[in-house]
mmCIF file of C-alpha atoms in Angstrom:
data_model
loop_
_atom_site.group_PDB
_atom_site.id
_atom_site.type_symbol
_atom_site.label_atom_id
_atom_site.label_comp_id
_atom_site.label_asym_id
_atom_site.label_seq_id
_atom_site.Cartn_x
_atom_site.Cartn_y
_atom_site.Cartn_z
ATOM 1 C CA UNK C 1 29.978 29.327 -13.129
ATOM 2 C CA UNK C 2 26.818 31.947 -13.991
ATOM 3 C CA UNK C 3 27.440 35.153 -12.925
ATOM 4 C CA UNK C 4 24.240 36.988 -11.367
ATOM 5 C CA UNK C 5 23.424 40.429 -10.156
ATOM 6 C CA UNK C 6 20.563 40.360 -7.523
ATOM 7 C CA UNK C 7 18.603 42.788 -6.734
ATOM 8 C CA UNK C 8 17.294 44.769 -3.073
ATOM 9 C CA UNK C 9 13.930 43.281 -2.611
ATOM 10 C CA UNK C 10 15.029 39.606 -2.735
ATOM 11 C CA UNK C 11 17.061 40.410 -0.335
ATOM 12 C CA UNK C 12 15.116 42.263 1.928
ATOM 13 C CA UNK C 13 12.627 39.267 1.267
ATOM 14 C CA UNK C 14 15.523 36.701 2.670
ATOM 15 C CA UNK C 15 16.400 38.197 5.557
ATOM 16 C CA UNK C 16 12.669 39.005 6.542
ATOM 17 C CA UNK C 17 10.530 36.308 7.588
ATOM 18 C CA UNK C 18 7.693 38.333 7.047
ATOM 19 C CA UNK C 19 8.166 39.864 3.676
ATOM 20 C CA UNK C 20 5.840 38.354 1.176
ATOM 21 C CA UNK C 21 8.120 36.898 -1.135
ATOM 22 C CA UNK C 22 10.389 35.408 1.711
ATOM 23 C CA UNK C 23 9.153 31.909 0.418
ATOM 24 C CA UNK C 24 10.222 31.656 -3.202
ATOM 25 C CA UNK C 25 13.351 34.297 -2.639
ATOM 26 C CA UNK C 26 14.178 31.259 0.614
ATOM 27 C CA UNK C 27 13.441 28.725 -2.269
ATOM 28 C CA UNK C 28 15.566 30.195 -5.346
ATOM 29 C CA UNK C 29 18.263 30.565 -2.927
ATOM 30 C CA UNK C 30 19.094 26.839 -1.516
ATOM 31 C CA UNK C 31 18.224 25.806 -5.676
ATOM 32 C CA UNK C 32 20.337 28.802 -7.089
ATOM 33 C CA UNK C 33 24.147 27.346 -9.442
ATOM 34 C CA UNK C 34 25.927 30.317 -9.982
ATOM 35 C CA UNK C 35 27.528 33.049 -8.333
ATOM 36 C CA UNK C 36 25.731 36.265 -7.594
ATOM 37 C CA UNK C 37 27.050 40.086 -7.514
ATOM 38 C CA UNK C 38 25.359 43.402 -6.033
ATOM 39 C CA UNK C 39 26.424 46.636 -5.532
ATOM 40 C CA UNK C 40 27.586 48.461 -2.814
ATOM 41 C CA UNK C 41 24.738 50.757 -2.905
ATOM 42 C CA UNK C 42 22.207 47.957 -2.549
ATOM 43 C CA UNK C 43 23.946 47.017 0.071
ATOM 44 C CA UNK C 44 23.638 50.125 2.149
ATOM 45 C CA UNK C 45 19.419 49.488 0.597
ATOM 46 C CA UNK C 46 18.935 46.637 2.731
ATOM 47 C CA UNK C 47 20.652 47.463 5.111
ATOM 48 C CA UNK C 48 17.828 50.673 5.620
ATOM 49 C CA UNK C 49 15.426 48.584 4.941
ATOM 50 C CA UNK C 50 16.582 46.022 7.342
ATOM 51 C CA UNK C 51 17.090 48.378 9.876
ATOM 52 C CA UNK C 52 14.049 47.011 12.463
ATOM 53 C CA UNK C 53 15.872 44.876 13.459
ATOM 54 C CA UNK C 54 19.665 45.141 14.179
ATOM 55 C CA UNK C 55 20.509 40.799 15.124
ATOM 56 C CA UNK C 56 18.920 40.930 11.081
ATOM 57 C CA UNK C 57 21.226 43.231 10.184
ATOM 58 C CA UNK C 58 24.414 40.600 11.484
ATOM 59 C CA UNK C 59 23.115 38.013 9.369
ATOM 60 C CA UNK C 60 22.910 39.515 6.636
ATOM 61 C CA UNK C 61 26.196 41.193 6.398
ATOM 62 C CA UNK C 62 27.578 37.610 8.120
ATOM 63 C CA UNK C 63 25.824 35.558 4.867
ATOM 64 C CA UNK C 64 27.760 38.256 3.058
ATOM 65 C CA UNK C 65 31.247 36.880 4.992
ATOM 66 C CA UNK C 66 29.937 33.450 4.074
ATOM 67 C CA UNK C 67 29.983 33.717 0.695
ATOM 68 C CA UNK C 68 26.920 34.581 -0.351
ATOM 69 C CA UNK C 69 27.088 36.776 -1.978
ATOM 70 C CA UNK C 70 30.024 39.238 -3.528
ATOM 71 C CA UNK C 71 29.668 42.676 -3.804
ATOM 72 C CA UNK C 72 31.844 44.109 -7.003
ATOM 73 C CA UNK C 73 33.382 46.924 -6.725
ATOM 74 C CA UNK C 74 32.617 50.327 -8.302
ATOM 75 C CA UNK C 75 35.296 53.325 -9.101
ATOM 76 C CA UNK C 76 35.412 56.902 -8.775
ATOM 77 C CA UNK C 77 35.775 56.923 -12.278
ATOM 78 C CA UNK C 78 32.627 54.770 -12.971
ATOM 79 C CA UNK C 79 30.284 56.738 -11.873
ATOM 80 C CA UNK C 80 30.087 59.265 -14.362
ATOM 81 C CA UNK C 81 28.620 56.091 -16.423
ATOM 82 C CA UNK C 82 26.155 55.600 -13.415
ATOM 83 C CA UNK C 83 24.736 59.332 -13.391
ATOM 84 C CA UNK C 84 24.213 58.972 -17.363
ATOM 85 C CA UNK C 85 21.588 55.489 -16.599
ATOM 86 C CA UNK C 86 20.251 57.539 -14.323
ATOM 87 C CA UNK C 87 19.824 60.483 -16.667
ATOM 88 C CA UNK C 88 17.994 58.291 -19.246
ATOM 89 C CA UNK C 89 15.913 56.790 -16.802
ATOM 90 C CA UNK C 90 14.842 59.760 -15.147
ATOM 91 C CA UNK C 91 10.842 59.036 -16.141
ATOM 92 C CA UNK C 92 10.878 56.067 -14.305
ATOM 93 C CA UNK C 93 13.222 57.099 -11.724
ATOM 94 C CA UNK C 94 15.635 54.999 -12.155
ATOM 95 C CA UNK C 95 17.549 54.884 -8.503
ATOM 96 C CA UNK C 96 21.267 54.167 -7.540
ATOM 97 C CA UNK C 97 21.380 51.216 -5.988
ATOM 98 C CA UNK C 98 19.621 49.967 -9.986
ATOM 99 C CA UNK C 99 21.934 52.046 -11.100
ATOM 100 C CA UNK C 100 25.044 50.597 -10.168
ATOM 101 C CA UNK C 101 24.084 47.153 -11.191
ATOM 102 C CA UNK C 102 22.829 48.030 -14.661
ATOM 103 C CA UNK C 103 26.438 49.289 -14.683
ATOM 104 C CA UNK C 104 28.011 45.860 -13.279
ATOM 105 C CA UNK C 105 25.515 44.214 -16.150
ATOM 106 C CA UNK C 106 27.477 46.129 -19.006
ATOM 107 C CA UNK C 107 30.925 46.523 -17.179
ATOM 108 C CA UNK C 108 31.308 42.218 -16.927
ATOM 109 C CA UNK C 109 28.459 41.518 -20.168
ATOM 110 C CA UNK C 110 25.835 39.607 -16.661
ATOM 111 C CA UNK C 111 22.260 38.917 -18.807
ATOM 112 C CA UNK C 112 20.385 37.424 -15.467
ATOM 113 C CA UNK C 113 18.467 39.058 -12.264
ATOM 114 C CA UNK C 114 17.466 38.820 -8.741
ATOM 115 C CA UNK C 115 14.607 41.511 -8.652
ATOM 116 C CA UNK C 116 10.952 41.038 -7.889
ATOM 117 C CA UNK C 117 10.863 44.489 -9.188
ATOM 118 C CA UNK C 118 9.472 45.431 -12.804
ATOM 119 C CA UNK C 119 12.058 48.186 -12.999
ATOM 120 C CA UNK C 120 14.014 45.705 -14.561
ATOM 121 C CA UNK C 121 11.718 45.488 -17.765
ATOM 122 C CA UNK C 122 12.336 48.356 -19.068
ATOM 123 C CA UNK C 123 15.675 48.740 -18.312
ATOM 124 C CA UNK C 124 18.725 47.896 -21.249
ATOM 125 C CA UNK C 125 21.845 46.732 -21.430
ATOM 126 C CA UNK C 126 24.436 48.743 -23.576
ATOM 127 C CA UNK C 127 23.339 46.147 -26.263
ATOM 128 C CA UNK C 128 19.518 46.884 -26.389
ATOM 129 C CA UNK C 129 18.578 43.727 -24.539
ATOM 130 C CA UNK C 130 16.968 43.210 -20.974
ATOM 131 C CA UNK C 131 17.915 41.405 -18.183
ATOM 132 C CA UNK C 132 16.513 37.772 -17.565
ATOM 133 C CA UNK C 133 14.732 38.388 -14.721
ATOM 134 C CA UNK C 134 15.339 34.422 -12.965
ATOM 135 C CA UNK C 135 12.148 34.579 -9.801
ATOM 136 C CA UNK C 136 9.926 35.334 -12.500
#
């Protein structure tokens, strides 16, 4: 099963019907065959952005419970690797959520991401490769 990372933007769009990317992400999710992975920092970012409606936040958490996405565990020992990436891309800047996804990509050798951000066109893995954005 293909493992693919998912960033906060598409998740927010999926749960916010007024988001301009809502239908594009919904169509993608309906046809995607594989496993979507993300990090706790992405989950936190999404929850914060969905704070306009508590029921929407609850629906998001239910989706995770039902296996809509898998949350990758990052240990305290991994923080140094994430910090180094954030320092490397400080001029962009790379936030914690993006750095955590790039860390997972490196650790699990994942080559695909679902994102609406162009930042992932710039970021490179340790093997000097960028991630293939499946929403493009």
